[in-house]
Amino acid sequence: MGNIQRNKVKDVLSGAVAVGSEVLLKGWVRTKRGNKHVAFIALNDGSIIHNIQIVADLQQFSDEQLKAVTTGACISAKGKLVDSPAQGQPVEVQLSSIEILGEADAETYPLQKKGHSLEFLREIAHLRPRTNTFGAIFRLRHAMAFAIHQFFNDRGFVYLHTPIITGSDAEGAGAMFKVTTLDLHNIPKKPDGSVDHEQDFFGKATNLTVSGQLEGELGAMALGEVYTFGPTFRAENSNTTRHLAEFWMIEPEVAFNELQENMDLAEDFLKYLIQYALEHCAPDLEFLCQQYDKELLSRLNFVVNNAFQRLPYTEAVEILKASKQKFEYKVEWGTDLQSEHERYLVEKHFEKPVILTDYPKDIKAFYMKQNADGKTVRAMDVLFPGIGEIIGGSQREEGYDKLLARVKEMGIPEEEIWWYLETRKFGTAPHSGFGLGFERLMLFVTGMSNIRDVIPFPRFPKSADF
Ligand code: ATP
Ligand code: MN
């Protein structure tokens, strides 16, 4: 037989391959069933959620030959593409030759049955990409990553790679993971008993980054419009369905943008991404909508087609205090909103995404631009249904004296962020940015309810397998 190239199931099903031609398919068997005359093999190769049906004529293939074609096995199959008499599939393949690339022991292959729980699938994260659900999620995740670069590239932003190992823990966005090559069984100490980091790899204490923003700002003060898209680490012990210890964050930073333009950018960005998913990932979204969340498609369309509600934190607090809803945490001006409050505003009160602005300065980071009232800063959080905070951002304080005063007030060691402060000394400019948690976006786009199900190999307290 000639050396024909592998065909992807996606192309074969979409009509890109002519009926009547010889095809070569490689993939994993989802099911095999049949009768005395034929065997039907459902094959999936990850290129699309749908399987292709391969029909083996039992006059041509013996039981012995098809014995190893079991759920989970990997096969290479050649045959003729024909119109399918079966419903729900345009074409099928008449098997002419088959090779077993990898057997899967039917006794021990964990994905035999349909309808495993998401909890169980988390324990077999090495195999869960082979399910329809996780195939759909990871294809969508890819599409969103691609669309993020597309969005910024189309607008002239520069993708800036900020460090993953950081020498400062000034940002205060969360507890950090230490990075060290010191021997933990024999830690060098200084005379005062503290760890002698001068003997450490970098000659100082280092951590995994909690945000690329501070370095992003340095880029914006030269390149104008930049964004980062990289892994981010937070060691907080928050065992929630919205927090991971390792997640990905997208952080645009734009010179000359003020809060208003920052909100516009965030809203345009989110709508673009959701629209992209609707346009490019229909089969996967339809599957997830059907299986997990009947409202998914209508919710995605709603967000694309409606303006987000924008209002100051102070007004939101008044709404929450006046509401009849019983909250676990009490709301007072000056306290950080809990996810239950955020979701009340979005899901019950406004029934649409909300952008809250002008938070009390004491619950926000040191770098946010201070308002004239002396009490609030030009922060903006974007709140989404089912999730709460999906984006956190702000206009940055560009005044050197004001920023330095805040650094001192908050007890941030100046020697750690001298380089950040210098941008305000040399050619400072108004600028703004925000951080979008990639997995929070994925929660929204997929309709899944646990953040551990939208990243291939989640890291969370007491779990770093795979
Ligand atoms: P939250 O209040 O929800 O814990 P945060 O205020 O600590 O979030 P920021 O520091 O503003 O978050 O980070 C920017 C974005 O990163 C958040 O809006 C969110 O989308 C995402 N994010 C933050 N922490 C996590 C985490 N532990 N896991 C996944 N995404 C996160
Ligand atoms: Mn935040």
PDB file of C-alpha atoms and ligand atoms in Angstrom, residues 364 381 389 391-393, ligand 2:
ATOM      1  CA  LYS A 364      -5.743  47.661  47.497  1.00  0.00           C
ATOM      2  CA  ASP A 381     -12.394  44.816  39.357  1.00  0.00           C
ATOM      3  CA  GLU A 389     -13.647  38.620  40.256  1.00  0.00           C
ATOM      4  CA  ILE A 391     -10.081  40.798  36.353  1.00  0.00           C
ATOM      5  CA  GLY A 392      -8.324  43.036  38.860  1.00  0.00           C
ATOM      6  CA  GLY A 393      -6.718  46.229  37.635  1.00  0.00           C
TER       7      GLY A 393
HETATM    8 MN    MN B   2      -8.002  41.452  42.803  1.00  0.00          MN
END
